[in-house]
């Protein structure tokens, strides 16, 4: 989707280091980390938020991507967060799952 920062990262129009990638998701370090480890798992298919996610297969692919990302990072203890809607703190309207581990600073997550 045009004018979507995460689509631009996925399409490599904006450079970024992928912490993990498979055919369905990428994982990148958050630009403004709120924990020692703060990674975003982002489906390659543009879906604006959890409210627009209606495909169960796609949902499973995202969960698989989370599990593969934490495995690659060597994490067993971590927090996952999905902000949905601007009143709940969503700022990027391309669905993404925050993975947080280590010392947290989550006042403004
Ligand atoms: P949310 O508030 O749940 O929509 O989370 C959006 C997250 O994306 C925030 O934690 C931002 O720091 C992060 N973010 C925004 N732009 C980038 C970027 N170019 N690369 C990595 N993380 C980003
Ligand atoms: Zn997008």
mmCIF file with all atom_site columns, C-alpha atoms and ligand atoms in Angstrom, residues 1-8 10 42-48 92-95, ligand 2:
data_model
loop_
_atom_site.group_PDB
_atom_site.id
_atom_site.type_symbol
_atom_site.label_atom_id
_atom_site.label_alt_id
_atom_site.label_comp_id
_atom_site.label_asym_id
_atom_site.label_entity_id
_atom_site.label_seq_id
_atom_site.pdbx_PDB_ins_code
_atom_site.Cartn_x
_atom_site.Cartn_y
_atom_site.Cartn_z
_atom_site.occupancy
_atom_site.B_iso_or_equiv
_atom_site.pdbx_formal_charge
_atom_site.auth_seq_id
_atom_site.auth_comp_id
_atom_site.auth_asym_id
_atom_site.auth_atom_id
_atom_site.pdbx_PDB_model_num
ATOM   1  C  CA  . UNK A 1 1  ? 0.000  0.000  0.000  1.00 0.00 ? 1  UNK A CA  1
ATOM   2  C  CA  . UNK A 1 2  ? 1.256  3.485  -0.862 1.00 0.00 ? 2  UNK A CA  1
ATOM   3  C  CA  . UNK A 1 3  ? 2.281  5.802  1.950  1.00 0.00 ? 3  UNK A CA  1
ATOM   4  C  CA  . UNK A 1 4  ? 2.609  2.953  4.414  1.00 0.00 ? 4  UNK A CA  1
ATOM   5  C  CA  . UNK A 1 5  ? 5.971  2.992  6.146  1.00 0.00 ? 5  UNK A CA  1
ATOM   6  C  CA  . UNK A 1 6  ? 5.932  -0.744 6.878  1.00 0.00 ? 6  UNK A CA  1
ATOM   7  C  CA  . UNK A 1 7  ? 5.018  -1.620 3.270  1.00 0.00 ? 7  UNK A CA  1
ATOM   8  C  CA  . UNK A 1 8  ? 7.969  0.532  2.185  1.00 0.00 ? 8  UNK A CA  1
ATOM   9  C  CA  . UNK A 1 10 ? 8.884  -4.721 3.353  1.00 0.00 ? 10 UNK A CA  1
ATOM   10 C  CA  . UNK A 1 42 ? 4.968  -7.357 10.568 1.00 0.00 ? 42 UNK A CA  1
ATOM   11 C  CA  . UNK A 1 43 ? 2.917  -9.381 8.059  1.00 0.00 ? 43 UNK A CA  1
ATOM   12 C  CA  . UNK A 1 44 ? 4.031  -8.772 4.477  1.00 0.00 ? 44 UNK A CA  1
ATOM   13 C  CA  . UNK A 1 45 ? 0.396  -8.466 3.423  1.00 0.00 ? 45 UNK A CA  1
ATOM   14 C  CA  . UNK A 1 46 ? -0.972 -4.999 4.281  1.00 0.00 ? 46 UNK A CA  1
ATOM   15 C  CA  . UNK A 1 47 ? -3.733 -5.190 6.887  1.00 0.00 ? 47 UNK A CA  1
ATOM   16 C  CA  . UNK A 1 48 ? -4.433 -1.895 8.678  1.00 0.00 ? 48 UNK A CA  1
ATOM   17 C  CA  . UNK A 1 92 ? 1.328  2.844  12.283 1.00 0.00 ? 92 UNK A CA  1
ATOM   18 C  CA  . UNK A 1 93 ? -1.732 1.499  10.496 1.00 0.00 ? 93 UNK A CA  1
ATOM   19 C  CA  . UNK A 1 94 ? -0.180 -1.677 9.194  1.00 0.00 ? 94 UNK A CA  1
ATOM   20 C  CA  . UNK A 1 95 ? -0.782 -4.515 11.663 1.00 0.00 ? 95 UNK A CA  1
HETATM 21 ZN ZN1 . LIG B 2 .  ? 1.392  -1.428 4.809  1.00 0.00 ? 2  LIG B ZN1 1
#
